[in-house]
Amino acid sequence: MKSCSAYVIYAKQSTDRREHHLRDEVFICVPKPDSFKDKYDYRFTSNSLIYNIGAVLTSNDNNNHFLEAIEELNQESDIIRTGIRFNGYTIIKESNKIRNTLNVCEKLFASQVYGIIVEDTSPSDPITYTTTLHNIPTIGICNREAFLSDKSLFPTYVRTVASYTNQADIWAELLTYLNFNCVVFIHSNDINGRRVQNRFEELADMLNIKVEAVIEYEPGFPEVSKSLDETKSQSTCRVFILYTDSEDSEALFQQILLLNMSTTGYVWIVSEQALMAKNKPIGMISLSLQNFYSTDSHIKDSVFILGSAIRNMYYTHNITTPPSDCRDIGRLKWSSGSILFDYIKKEKLSFGKTGHVAFDEKADRINSEYDIINVDNNGNNQIIGRYHFSQSDYKMLLSINDSLIVWSKNSSNKPYGYEVPNHFRVATISEKPFVWVSDADTNGNCPVDQIPCPLYNTTTGVEHKYCCEGYCMDLLKTLADQLNFTYSLHQVEDGLYGGYSFVNNSVRKVWTGLVGELYYNKADMVVAPLTINPERSLVIDFTKPFKYQGITILQKKQSINRHRHPLASFLQPFQDSLWVSVFVAVHVVALALYLLDRFSPFGRYKLPNCDVTEEDALNLSSAIWFAWGVLFNSGIGEGTPRSFGGRVLGMVWAGFAMIVVASYTANLAAFLVLDRPETPLTGINDPRFRNPDKDFNYSTVRDSSIDMYFRRQVELRDMYSKMQIIYNNSEDAIAAVKSDDLNAFIWDSARLDFEKAKDCELSTSGELFGRSGYAIGLTKGSSYWTNKVTLALLGMHEIGYMEELDNKWIFLDEQICDKRDANSPATLGLENMAGVFILVGFGIFAGIGLIMFEIVYKKRSTTKLKRIELTRNAVDKWKEVMENRRIMETMNQSAKQRLFQKHKYNQSLRQDESYIERSSDTTPYTVEKGLNAIKSDTIRGVIHEMRPKLKRDYSFGSESQLNILSADSHKDLSYKTSNTRQTTKDKDCKTSKSKTTTTTTTPTDYMSLV
């Protein structure tokens, strides 16, 4: 073995605990400090398990502290019982960073160390990159940069000093202790500044500290004068937190002093790096990390943390051999190193050299102890308190001696944290009777007793002019007079009281309504019926209540719980299916009666007889009339059935009608008279709220105190989830109750009592619950004005001013309502039977309409029949004339031919004796002349001969109808034809006499001659 007279001999045994046997021994020589020559004996037993720990330190003194800590660790009873031992290997850091990295690889990696402690004084140390790249747990004892918390770059890096980001935790505790609820945050635009800002905003949101503004500056160019001046004029907050480094702090303080922002009323809390500035303002508060410069303490705590983690891992895991070469990155990445790193994060030292040592999920040191520093009037740093770990409470505590604090030059009075204004931007909301809103006149002016309260629409950019009066407006004017402040009033744009919602399922809340006006600095004061509740109290300040109230339920008084419209109340005793069945049964029975009487041999059904006037038979219309008459118990004058079967059916139908009418009457009485009014709600625990049916609905107003009350109370969340609709304002909800669209409205008792006093149809149900009060809201941290307004309100209560406002506005239009005993039966009113009257009116108008239709129809039918009759008579006359004309023409032609033939014949007989006479006549021979010649002696013979012929060929009629004038009278022959028609009217068999129309036609001359 190599001689190691000037070295400490460490025996490293490669051991596998599972196989329980020793493997090869490796002896490494490490320089042995002189002070250790006689103090420690480094001879170990052959079966000890050896774990090497490395260190990269800046001096030999720190090396000695490290080796001393290793020996103390080996002397720990917990370590001795496990049978393991720790060896220490160190290197001294040089100024050359590359050489330092090579030394780590050549010496520490070759020694196969299980963890390395680094005195990482520089912001970016390549040693840390190298060791963590190989998954070797590395504990830093000096570096506080925020980027080392990024585990994607430094997966196995741990540090025993707090990160710069940790200051945000102490700042939040300071603000809470000093009761400052607003802050302006200033930070550098680098990774440290952004990490500190993010951490502080998370804590501020949880502690309800309002961040009024955030100002960023570029490192190396700290120009914030313009931003500070704007914040000074736009925000009333006077608490500033500044995160900066030592290089930029002096330039920033110079700008602050030039803007005169370090005087009385301003509060400055700065990072601990800024304490190095020479021009730091008097009264500034800062921090100082304890034990930061105690390197030996950090070395010892690091050794014990690492040794304890290896010991704990030894019991549960097989710890593999760490890498021995820096160059084997991928092949020799140590898997046990990540597991050991997780064990290190879980380690805690309750009584460490640097205090209570613990780590968060990023392996950053938590529970670090700080001194609270205050700059006194001489510019010196004075410790005024401590932020330390309490072993008894087992948590961090902040203790400050308030009497030692200097807030500004020669001033020990604590500032308010905000500028005390004399002019307030007051927000309100329309809510009768507390705030009555009306339109301004055409010029935008309001009456003397009203206050202008415009409503600004940010979407359109239009400001609408309104005027406000009421309970709260009188209160605002009185407060302004007593406390000597001015104000400008406006209405909240969204019309909500104020609720919150979470952004993208995160913990960040977004406030709406009046609360949002204060939270987002759009208003300084809220004067409205704003209810105090825990959620709102976390983000705004409330005065003492100016009116106490609770939550109650508004509903409309009901006489009967109907499922139909009041106009259809008389139909309610029967279901729709029964009404349809009765209607169908009436017509089926009527049809059966008609058929029975029609086909019965003893029935009255007969064919219409025109000459008989006996009672009409039972037709279908009479049967329907009979069926309806029996059903309605009305007298039947005619059209009753005569057949035996029809009469039996009629009796059965009469019994059916009696049962139906009696049942309807009984049910109608039960529905309209005997029913009691619907039982009013008994309160919030009424079963109808817990298990509402489909016809019962209830609601409240969105983002109101009642809305938050239901969401906050576990036993009421189920009720809240069953609300079918949430209204945007109380006016719409109350109107819905009045119109029966909403059964119950849950709201503040003060407003509902006002509505009940005005309208006797409304009532409140149950006892008050969720008792609270209306108060005036102010921005968070406005303790000065909150106290002043509270004292003024208490004085108003004492002198009875609030009762005067109640009588003036709330009980102004109170009505005297008729109180009826709930046990008395309901009486019928017009609204109950209005449907019956409407039905009668409908029947009257239907009868008038039908009779008018009948008159018009009859008139049109009569006119049409007359036209048809006239047309038929005209056609018949025309046919008779044409027929007579045709017959006469035929007779004339026949008579002419026969007369001509006869004449020729007679002429031939008397040719000789008349020859001379004819010869002497020089006139032409014509038929007339021939007729005249034979007229006197042959007419009788011709007529006697032609009469049978005419009768046979032309059917003139009977012999008596043919009248021939005597030839001696020489008169014209005339004849007469007659036609008789019989007209049958009405199917009820009533007859009318037939009329005979005689038309006389004069025949031609030839027929007259005949």
PDB file of N, CA, C and O in Angstrom, residues 450-491:
ATOM      1  N   GLN A 450     -82.792  66.319  -5.180  1.00  0.00           N
ATOM      2  CA  GLN A 450     -82.229  65.095  -5.754  1.00  0.00           C
ATOM      3  C   GLN A 450     -80.763  65.302  -6.107  1.00  0.00           C
ATOM      4  O   GLN A 450     -80.295  66.427  -6.274  1.00  0.00           O
ATOM      5  N   ILE A 451     -80.037  64.176  -6.222  1.00  0.00           N
ATOM      6  CA  ILE A 451     -78.598  64.208  -6.490  1.00  0.00           C
ATOM      7  C   ILE A 451     -78.341  63.629  -7.876  1.00  0.00           C
ATOM      8  O   ILE A 451     -78.856  62.559  -8.207  1.00  0.00           O
ATOM      9  N   PRO A 452     -77.566  64.302  -8.712  1.00  0.00           N
ATOM     10  CA  PRO A 452     -77.216  63.710 -10.017  1.00  0.00           C
ATOM     11  C   PRO A 452     -76.451  62.411  -9.829  1.00  0.00           C
ATOM     12  O   PRO A 452     -75.488  62.340  -9.056  1.00  0.00           O
ATOM     13  N   CYS A 453     -76.885  61.368 -10.535  1.00  0.00           N
ATOM     14  CA  CYS A 453     -76.229  60.056 -10.436  1.00  0.00           C
ATOM     15  C   CYS A 453     -76.143  59.443 -11.828  1.00  0.00           C
ATOM     16  O   CYS A 453     -76.938  58.570 -12.186  1.00  0.00           O
ATOM     17  N   PRO A 454     -75.221  59.887 -12.649  1.00  0.00           N
ATOM     18  CA  PRO A 454     -75.135  59.373 -14.028  1.00  0.00           C
ATOM     19  C   PRO A 454     -74.752  57.903 -14.066  1.00  0.00           C
ATOM     20  O   PRO A 454     -74.170  57.362 -13.114  1.00  0.00           O
ATOM     21  N   LEU A 455     -75.096  57.294 -15.168  1.00  0.00           N
ATOM     22  CA  LEU A 455     -74.740  55.891 -15.428  1.00  0.00           C
ATOM     23  C   LEU A 455     -73.898  55.867 -16.688  1.00  0.00           C
ATOM     24  O   LEU A 455     -74.378  56.214 -17.770  1.00  0.00           O
ATOM     25  N   TYR A 456     -72.654  55.458 -16.536  1.00  0.00           N
ATOM     26  CA  TYR A 456     -71.715  55.482 -17.664  1.00  0.00           C
ATOM     27  C   TYR A 456     -71.606  54.085 -18.263  1.00  0.00           C
ATOM     28  O   TYR A 456     -71.389  53.099 -17.565  1.00  0.00           O
ATOM     29  N   ASN A 457     -71.777  54.033 -19.593  1.00  0.00           N
ATOM     30  CA  ASN A 457     -71.679  52.777 -20.325  1.00  0.00           C
ATOM     31  C   ASN A 457     -70.307  52.712 -20.986  1.00  0.00           C
ATOM     32  O   ASN A 457     -70.035  53.456 -21.933  1.00  0.00           O
ATOM     33  N   THR A 458     -69.443  51.854 -20.500  1.00  0.00           N
ATOM     34  CA  THR A 458     -68.090  51.776 -21.042  1.00  0.00           C
ATOM     35  C   THR A 458     -68.058  51.176 -22.434  1.00  0.00           C
ATOM     36  O   THR A 458     -67.114  51.401 -23.190  1.00  0.00           O
ATOM     37  N   THR A 459     -69.072  50.394 -22.786  1.00  0.00           N
ATOM     38  CA  THR A 459     -69.091  49.775 -24.118  1.00  0.00           C
ATOM     39  C   THR A 459     -69.348  50.810 -25.200  1.00  0.00           C
ATOM     40  O   THR A 459     -68.652  50.858 -26.224  1.00  0.00           O
ATOM     41  N   THR A 460     -70.349  51.649 -24.984  1.00  0.00           N
ATOM     42  CA  THR A 460     -70.702  52.663 -25.983  1.00  0.00           C
ATOM     43  C   THR A 460     -70.035  54.002 -25.707  1.00  0.00           C
ATOM     44  O   THR A 460     -70.000  54.869 -26.580  1.00  0.00           O
ATOM     45  N   GLY A 461     -69.525  54.204 -24.482  1.00  0.00           N
ATOM     46  CA  GLY A 461     -68.922  55.470 -24.137  1.00  0.00           C
ATOM     47  C   GLY A 461     -69.920  56.581 -23.894  1.00  0.00           C
ATOM     48  O   GLY A 461     -69.554  57.762 -23.936  1.00  0.00           O
ATOM     49  N   VAL A 462     -71.179  56.230 -23.619  1.00  0.00           N
ATOM     50  CA  VAL A 462     -72.240  57.220 -23.430  1.00  0.00           C
ATOM     51  C   VAL A 462     -72.562  57.317 -21.944  1.00  0.00           C
ATOM     52  O   VAL A 462     -72.672  56.299 -21.249  1.00  0.00           O
ATOM     53  N   GLU A 463     -72.725  58.536 -21.473  1.00  0.00           N
ATOM     54  CA  GLU A 463     -73.110  58.767 -20.086  1.00  0.00           C
ATOM     55  C   GLU A 463     -74.579  59.202 -20.034  1.00  0.00           C
ATOM     56  O   GLU A 463     -74.959  60.204 -20.635  1.00  0.00           O
ATOM     57  N   HIS A 464     -75.410  58.426 -19.351  1.00  0.00           N
ATOM     58  CA  HIS A 464     -76.833  58.718 -19.236  1.00  0.00           C
ATOM     59  C   HIS A 464     -77.080  59.504 -17.939  1.00  0.00           C
ATOM     60  O   HIS A 464     -76.587  59.128 -16.873  1.00  0.00           O
ATOM     61  N   LYS A 465     -77.843  60.567 -18.052  1.00  0.00           N
ATOM     62  CA  LYS A 465     -78.107  61.444 -16.923  1.00  0.00           C
ATOM     63  C   LYS A 465     -79.313  60.951 -16.128  1.00  0.00           C
ATOM     64  O   LYS A 465     -80.388  60.745 -16.690  1.00  0.00           O
ATOM     65  N   TYR A 466     -79.123  60.765 -14.819  1.00  0.00           N
ATOM     66  CA  TYR A 466     -80.196  60.355 -13.929  1.00  0.00           C
ATOM     67  C   TYR A 466     -80.122  61.180 -12.649  1.00  0.00           C
ATOM     68  O   TYR A 466     -79.096  61.819 -12.351  1.00  0.00           O
ATOM     69  N   CYS A 467     -81.214  61.137 -11.895  1.00  0.00           N
ATOM     70  CA  CYS A 467     -81.291  61.804 -10.604  1.00  0.00           C
ATOM     71  C   CYS A 467     -81.686  60.777  -9.544  1.00  0.00           C
ATOM     72  O   CYS A 467     -82.535  59.921  -9.800  1.00  0.00           O
ATOM     73  N   CYS A 468     -81.078  60.882  -8.359  1.00  0.00           N
ATOM     74  CA  CYS A 468     -81.315  59.906  -7.299  1.00  0.00           C
ATOM     75  C   CYS A 468     -81.819  60.602  -6.039  1.00  0.00           C
ATOM     76  O   CYS A 468     -81.403  61.715  -5.704  1.00  0.00           O
ATOM     77  N   GLU A 469     -82.715  59.908  -5.352  1.00  0.00           N
ATOM     78  CA  GLU A 469     -83.198  60.330  -4.044  1.00  0.00           C
ATOM     79  C   GLU A 469     -83.561  59.080  -3.262  1.00  0.00           C
ATOM     80  O   GLU A 469     -83.592  57.979  -3.805  1.00  0.00           O
ATOM     81  N   GLY A 470     -83.832  59.258  -1.983  1.00  0.00           N
ATOM     82  CA  GLY A 470     -84.225  58.119  -1.168  1.00  0.00           C
ATOM     83  C   GLY A 470     -83.511  58.094   0.157  1.00  0.00           C
ATOM     84  O   GLY A 470     -82.832  59.052   0.583  1.00  0.00           O
ATOM     85  N   TYR A 471     -83.655  56.989   0.827  1.00  0.00           N
ATOM     86  CA  TYR A 471     -83.101  56.785   2.168  1.00  0.00           C
ATOM     87  C   TYR A 471     -81.590  57.024   2.176  1.00  0.00           C
ATOM     88  O   TYR A 471     -81.065  57.798   2.990  1.00  0.00           O
ATOM     89  N   CYS A 472     -80.867  56.352   1.287  1.00  0.00           N
ATOM     90  CA  CYS A 472     -79.404  56.443   1.279  1.00  0.00           C
ATOM     91  C   CYS A 472     -78.925  57.803   0.801  1.00  0.00           C
ATOM     92  O   CYS A 472     -77.857  58.271   1.223  1.00  0.00           O
ATOM     93  N   MET A 473     -79.684  58.438  -0.080  1.00  0.00           N
ATOM     94  CA  MET A 473     -79.263  59.753  -0.554  1.00  0.00           C
ATOM     95  C   MET A 473     -79.369  60.800   0.558  1.00  0.00           C
ATOM     96  O   MET A 473     -78.506  61.665   0.689  1.00  0.00           O
ATOM     97  N   ASP A 474     -80.423  60.736   1.344  1.00  0.00           N
ATOM     98  CA  ASP A 474     -80.511  61.631   2.498  1.00  0.00           C
ATOM     99  C   ASP A 474     -79.390  61.366   3.489  1.00  0.00           C
ATOM    100  O   ASP A 474     -78.823  62.295   4.092  1.00  0.00           O
ATOM    101  N   LEU A 475     -79.055  60.084   3.675  1.00  0.00           N
ATOM    102  CA  LEU A 475     -77.962  59.723   4.572  1.00  0.00           C
ATOM    103  C   LEU A 475     -76.636  60.265   4.062  1.00  0.00           C
ATOM    104  O   LEU A 475     -75.802  60.766   4.841  1.00  0.00           O
ATOM    105  N   LEU A 476     -76.393  60.173   2.750  1.00  0.00           N
ATOM    106  CA  LEU A 476     -75.142  60.677   2.172  1.00  0.00           C
ATOM    107  C   LEU A 476     -75.020  62.189   2.362  1.00  0.00           C
ATOM    108  O   LEU A 476     -73.947  62.693   2.742  1.00  0.00           O
ATOM    109  N   LYS A 477     -76.097  62.920   2.121  1.00  0.00           N
ATOM    110  CA  LYS A 477     -76.048  64.382   2.295  1.00  0.00           C
ATOM    111  C   LYS A 477     -75.782  64.752   3.752  1.00  0.00           C
ATOM    112  O   LYS A 477     -75.019  65.692   4.034  1.00  0.00           O
ATOM    113  N   THR A 478     -76.354  64.021   4.674  1.00  0.00           N
ATOM    114  CA  THR A 478     -76.138  64.312   6.094  1.00  0.00           C
ATOM    115  C   THR A 478     -74.695  64.025   6.501  1.00  0.00           C
ATOM    116  O   THR A 478     -74.070  64.805   7.237  1.00  0.00           O
ATOM    117  N   LEU A 479     -74.128  62.913   6.018  1.00  0.00           N
ATOM    118  CA  LEU A 479     -72.737  62.586   6.334  1.00  0.00           C
ATOM    119  C   LEU A 479     -71.781  63.623   5.760  1.00  0.00           C
ATOM    120  O   LEU A 479     -70.796  64.011   6.406  1.00  0.00           O
ATOM    121  N   ALA A 480     -72.051  64.063   4.531  1.00  0.00           N
ATOM    122  CA  ALA A 480     -71.174  65.058   3.914  1.00  0.00           C
ATOM    123  C   ALA A 480     -71.184  66.362   4.697  1.00  0.00           C
ATOM    124  O   ALA A 480     -70.136  67.026   4.853  1.00  0.00           O
ATOM    125  N   ASP A 481     -72.343  66.730   5.215  1.00  0.00           N
ATOM    126  CA  ASP A 481     -72.422  67.958   6.000  1.00  0.00           C
ATOM    127  C   ASP A 481     -71.696  67.819   7.343  1.00  0.00           C
ATOM    128  O   ASP A 481     -70.984  68.736   7.776  1.00  0.00           O
ATOM    129  N   GLN A 482     -71.834  66.669   7.986  1.00  0.00           N
ATOM    130  CA  GLN A 482     -71.233  66.486   9.304  1.00  0.00           C
ATOM    131  C   GLN A 482     -69.728  66.303   9.223  1.00  0.00           C
ATOM    132  O   GLN A 482     -68.988  66.840  10.069  1.00  0.00           O
ATOM    133  N   LEU A 483     -69.252  65.545   8.227  1.00  0.00           N
ATOM    134  CA  LEU A 483     -67.829  65.206   8.144  1.00  0.00           C
ATOM    135  C   LEU A 483     -67.057  66.118   7.210  1.00  0.00           C
ATOM    136  O   LEU A 483     -65.843  65.924   7.023  1.00  0.00           O
ATOM    137  N   ASN A 484     -67.741  67.061   6.590  1.00  0.00           N
ATOM    138  CA  ASN A 484     -67.092  68.093   5.776  1.00  0.00           C
ATOM    139  C   ASN A 484     -66.310  67.480   4.609  1.00  0.00           C
ATOM    140  O   ASN A 484     -65.100  67.688   4.458  1.00  0.00           O
ATOM    141  N   PHE A 485     -66.981  66.697   3.774  1.00  0.00           N
ATOM    142  CA  PHE A 485     -66.356  66.200   2.549  1.00  0.00           C
ATOM    143  C   PHE A 485     -67.308  66.437   1.380  1.00  0.00           C
ATOM    144  O   PHE A 485     -68.510  66.623   1.555  1.00  0.00           O
ATOM    145  N   THR A 486     -66.738  66.445   0.208  1.00  0.00           N
ATOM    146  CA  THR A 486     -67.520  66.575  -1.032  1.00  0.00           C
ATOM    147  C   THR A 486     -67.550  65.223  -1.732  1.00  0.00           C
ATOM    148  O   THR A 486     -66.764  64.322  -1.415  1.00  0.00           O
ATOM    149  N   TYR A 487     -68.422  65.107  -2.707  1.00  0.00           N
ATOM    150  CA  TYR A 487     -68.587  63.809  -3.374  1.00  0.00           C
ATOM    151  C   TYR A 487     -69.148  64.017  -4.776  1.00  0.00           C
ATOM    152  O   TYR A 487     -69.750  65.052  -5.091  1.00  0.00           O
ATOM    153  N   SER A 488     -68.924  63.020  -5.585  1.00  0.00           N
ATOM    154  CA  SER A 488     -69.552  62.907  -6.908  1.00  0.00           C
ATOM    155  C   SER A 488     -70.163  61.517  -6.990  1.00  0.00           C
ATOM    156  O   SER A 488     -69.469  60.510  -6.766  1.00  0.00           O
ATOM    157  N   LEU A 489     -71.446  61.454  -7.323  1.00  0.00           N
ATOM    158  CA  LEU A 489     -72.205  60.205  -7.263  1.00  0.00           C
ATOM    159  C   LEU A 489     -72.365  59.621  -8.662  1.00  0.00           C
ATOM    160  O   LEU A 489     -72.567  60.349  -9.637  1.00  0.00           O
ATOM    161  N   HIS A 490     -72.282  58.310  -8.746  1.00  0.00           N
ATOM    162  CA  HIS A 490     -72.557  57.613 -10.004  1.00  0.00           C
ATOM    163  C   HIS A 490     -73.134  56.240  -9.699  1.00  0.00           C
ATOM    164  O   HIS A 490     -72.962  55.711  -8.599  1.00  0.00           O
ATOM    165  N   GLN A 491     -73.832  55.677 -10.677  1.00  0.00           N
ATOM    166  CA  GLN A 491     -74.412  54.340 -10.538  1.00  0.00           C
ATOM    167  C   GLN A 491     -73.436  53.288 -11.050  1.00  0.00           C
ATOM    168  O   GLN A 491     -72.690  53.535 -12.006  1.00  0.00           O
TER     169      GLN A 491
END
